[in-house]
CSV table of C-alpha atoms and ligand atoms in Angstrom, one decimal:
chain,number,residue,atom,x,y,z
A,12,UNK,CA,-79.8,50.9,-81.7
A,13,UNK,CA,-82.3,49.1,-82.8
A,14,UNK,CA,-82.6,46.0,-85.0
A,15,UNK,CA,-84.0,45.8,-87.9
A,16,UNK,CA,-84.8,48.6,-87.8
A,17,UNK,CA,-85.7,49.8,-91.6
A,18,UNK,CA,-86.3,53.5,-93.7
A,19,UNK,CA,-87.4,55.2,-96.0
A,20,UNK,CA,-86.2,57.7,-97.5
A,21,UNK,CA,-87.1,60.6,-99.6
A,22,UNK,CA,-86.9,62.4,-103.4
A,23,UNK,CA,-85.1,64.8,-101.3
A,24,UNK,CA,-83.0,63.2,-98.7
A,25,UNK,CA,-81.8,60.5,-101.4
A,26,UNK,CA,-77.9,60.7,-100.4
A,27,UNK,CA,-79.0,58.7,-97.7
A,28,UNK,CA,-80.2,55.7,-99.2
A,29,UNK,CA,-76.7,54.8,-101.2
A,30,UNK,CA,-75.2,55.3,-97.5
A,31,UNK,CA,-76.8,53.5,-95.0
A,32,UNK,CA,-77.3,50.4,-97.5
A,33,UNK,CA,-74.0,50.5,-97.2
A,34,UNK,CA,-73.9,50.3,-93.7
A,35,UNK,CA,-76.3,46.8,-93.8
A,36,UNK,CA,-80.1,49.0,-93.7
A,37,UNK,CA,-83.1,48.0,-95.9
A,38,UNK,CA,-83.1,51.3,-96.7
A,39,UNK,CA,-86.4,52.6,-99.7
A,40,UNK,CA,-86.3,55.0,-102.4
A,41,UNK,CA,-89.3,57.3,-102.2
A,42,UNK,CA,-89.6,58.6,-105.7
A,43,UNK,CA,-93.1,59.2,-106.1
A,44,UNK,CA,-94.3,63.0,-104.7
A,45,UNK,CA,-97.1,61.8,-103.3
A,46,UNK,CA,-96.5,62.5,-99.3
A,47,UNK,CA,-99.5,59.8,-98.6
A,48,UNK,CA,-97.9,57.0,-100.5
A,49,UNK,CA,-94.6,57.2,-99.2
A,50,UNK,CA,-96.4,57.8,-95.5
A,51,UNK,CA,-99.0,55.0,-96.0
A,52,UNK,CA,-95.6,52.9,-97.3
A,53,UNK,CA,-93.6,53.3,-94.2
A,54,UNK,CA,-96.8,52.3,-91.7
A,55,UNK,CA,-97.6,48.7,-93.6
A,56,UNK,CA,-93.7,48.1,-93.6
A,57,UNK,CA,-92.7,50.1,-90.0
A,58,UNK,CA,-89.7,52.0,-92.1
A,59,UNK,CA,-88.4,55.1,-90.5
A,60,UNK,CA,-88.9,58.4,-91.9
A,61,UNK,CA,-86.4,60.5,-93.3
A,62,UNK,CA,-87.0,63.5,-95.2
A,63,UNK,CA,-86.6,67.6,-94.7
A,64,UNK,CA,-90.3,68.2,-95.5
A,65,UNK,CA,-91.8,70.2,-92.9
A,66,UNK,CA,-95.3,69.5,-94.3
A,67,UNK,CA,-94.8,64.7,-93.4
A,68,UNK,CA,-93.6,66.1,-89.9
A,69,UNK,CA,-96.6,67.8,-88.5
A,70,UNK,CA,-99.1,64.7,-90.8
A,71,UNK,CA,-101.3,63.1,-87.4
A,72,UNK,CA,-99.2,60.2,-87.7
A,73,UNK,CA,-96.6,61.0,-87.1
A,74,UNK,CA,-97.1,63.7,-84.2
A,75,UNK,CA,-99.1,61.1,-82.6
A,76,UNK,CA,-96.1,58.7,-82.9
A,77,UNK,CA,-97.6,55.6,-84.5
A,78,UNK,CA,-94.7,56.7,-87.4
A,79,UNK,CA,-91.2,57.9,-86.7
A,80,UNK,CA,-89.8,60.3,-89.1
A,81,UNK,CA,-86.5,62.2,-88.6
A,82,UNK,CA,-86.9,65.9,-90.1
A,83,UNK,CA,-83.6,66.8,-91.9
A,84,UNK,CA,-81.7,69.6,-91.1
A,85,UNK,CA,-79.2,69.8,-93.6
A,86,UNK,CA,-79.0,69.5,-97.2
A,87,UNK,CA,-75.4,68.8,-96.9
A,88,UNK,CA,-75.5,64.9,-97.1
A,89,UNK,CA,-72.6,64.3,-95.2
A,90,UNK,CA,-74.2,66.4,-92.1
A,91,UNK,CA,-77.7,64.1,-93.6
A,92,UNK,CA,-76.3,61.2,-91.6
A,93,UNK,CA,-74.1,62.3,-89.1
A,94,UNK,CA,-78.3,63.6,-88.1
A,95,UNK,CA,-79.5,60.1,-88.8
A,96,UNK,CA,-76.6,57.6,-87.5
A,97,UNK,CA,-76.5,60.8,-83.9
A,98,UNK,CA,-80.0,60.3,-83.7
A,99,UNK,CA,-80.6,56.7,-83.9
A,100,UNK,CA,-77.7,55.3,-82.2
A,101,UNK,CA,-76.5,53.4,-86.3
A,102,UNK,CA,-73.2,51.6,-86.3
A,103,UNK,CA,-72.3,51.7,-89.8
A,104,UNK,CA,-70.5,48.8,-89.3
A,105,UNK,CA,-73.8,46.6,-88.7
A,106,UNK,CA,-73.8,44.3,-91.9
A,107,UNK,CA,-71.6,45.9,-94.3
A,108,UNK,CA,-72.9,44.4,-97.6
A,109,UNK,CA,-75.1,42.8,-97.2
A,110,UNK,CA,-77.7,44.9,-99.4
A,111,UNK,CA,-77.8,46.5,-103.0
A,112,UNK,CA,-76.4,49.6,-103.1
A,113,UNK,CA,-78.9,50.1,-106.3
A,114,UNK,CA,-81.9,47.7,-105.7
A,115,UNK,CA,-82.4,47.4,-101.8
A,116,UNK,CA,-82.2,44.1,-102.0
A,117,UNK,CA,-80.1,40.9,-100.0
A,118,UNK,CA,-77.5,40.4,-100.7
A,119,UNK,CA,-76.7,36.4,-101.3
A,120,UNK,CA,-73.4,34.7,-100.8
A,121,UNK,CA,-71.4,33.8,-103.6
A,122,UNK,CA,-68.4,31.2,-104.2
A,123,UNK,CA,-65.8,32.1,-105.8
A,124,UNK,CA,-66.2,29.5,-108.8
A,125,UNK,CA,-69.6,30.9,-108.9
A,126,UNK,CA,-68.6,34.4,-110.0
A,127,UNK,CA,-65.6,33.6,-111.9
A,128,UNK,CA,-65.4,34.6,-115.5
A,129,UNK,CA,-68.3,37.5,-113.8
A,130,UNK,CA,-65.6,39.5,-112.0
A,131,UNK,CA,-61.7,40.6,-113.9
A,132,UNK,CA,-59.2,38.3,-113.2
A,133,UNK,CA,-57.2,40.4,-111.1
A,134,UNK,CA,-60.3,40.8,-108.9
A,135,UNK,CA,-60.7,36.9,-109.1
A,136,UNK,CA,-57.2,36.3,-107.5
A,137,UNK,CA,-57.7,38.8,-104.6
A,138,UNK,CA,-60.8,38.6,-103.6
A,139,UNK,CA,-62.4,35.4,-101.6
A,140,UNK,CA,-66.1,36.6,-100.4
A,141,UNK,CA,-68.5,37.6,-103.2
A,142,UNK,CA,-71.4,38.7,-102.8
A,143,UNK,CA,-75.5,39.0,-105.7
A,144,UNK,CA,-77.6,40.8,-106.1
A,145,UNK,CA,-81.0,38.7,-106.8
A,146,UNK,CA,-82.5,41.6,-108.9
A,147,UNK,CA,-80.0,43.1,-111.7
A,148,UNK,CA,-77.6,40.2,-110.7
A,149,UNK,CA,-74.2,42.1,-109.8
A,150,UNK,CA,-71.7,41.3,-108.0
A,151,UNK,CA,-70.3,42.3,-105.2
A,152,UNK,CA,-67.0,41.6,-103.7
A,153,UNK,CA,-65.3,44.0,-100.8
A,154,UNK,CA,-62.4,46.1,-103.5
A,155,UNK,CA,-62.0,49.3,-103.2
A,156,UNK,CA,-64.9,51.4,-103.9
A,157,UNK,CA,-66.5,49.4,-100.7
A,158,UNK,CA,-63.9,50.1,-98.3
A,159,UNK,CA,-63.5,53.9,-99.7
A,160,UNK,CA,-67.0,53.8,-98.1
A,161,UNK,CA,-67.4,52.6,-94.9
A,162,UNK,CA,-64.2,55.0,-93.9
A,163,UNK,CA,-65.6,58.1,-95.6
A,164,UNK,CA,-68.6,56.7,-92.6
A,165,UNK,CA,-67.0,55.8,-90.2
A,166,UNK,CA,-65.0,59.4,-90.9
A,167,UNK,CA,-67.6,60.7,-90.1
A,168,UNK,CA,-69.6,58.8,-87.2
A,169,UNK,CA,-66.2,59.7,-85.5
A,170,UNK,CA,-65.2,62.5,-86.2
B,230,ZN,ZN1,-79.9,45.1,-107.1
């Protein structure tokens, strides 16, 4: 497993971005349609391209090995994720709970007092670890949604 691996996720495999963020990988979602722009960003920020676009795979920077890209085979998100995890030997418990699932920003640790009145009372009573996104200010805690995603990932990878 390579530490600090970063991704750029083409819009045709967009669901991968959220899964990778759940694992703690920096996964930028590329919304545009200009392949050259995506390749430029990938080169500049040293990101692995994930795409279903065979045209991109024929680009010289990729065939020459200057830039890493994975051509995703399946159109089914869980199989797509499995392919990425297998190919790069990703760790699904890499750094869970560290990246905003919406913005791809590193989360900041928050104390219980800091999130008081910003999370539902039942959450405040039962959770002690909180993280905040500096961009969208969403508060995260290791609640059921996150746990469900992590468990689904583990199941996917071991299965
Ligand atoms: Zn955010």
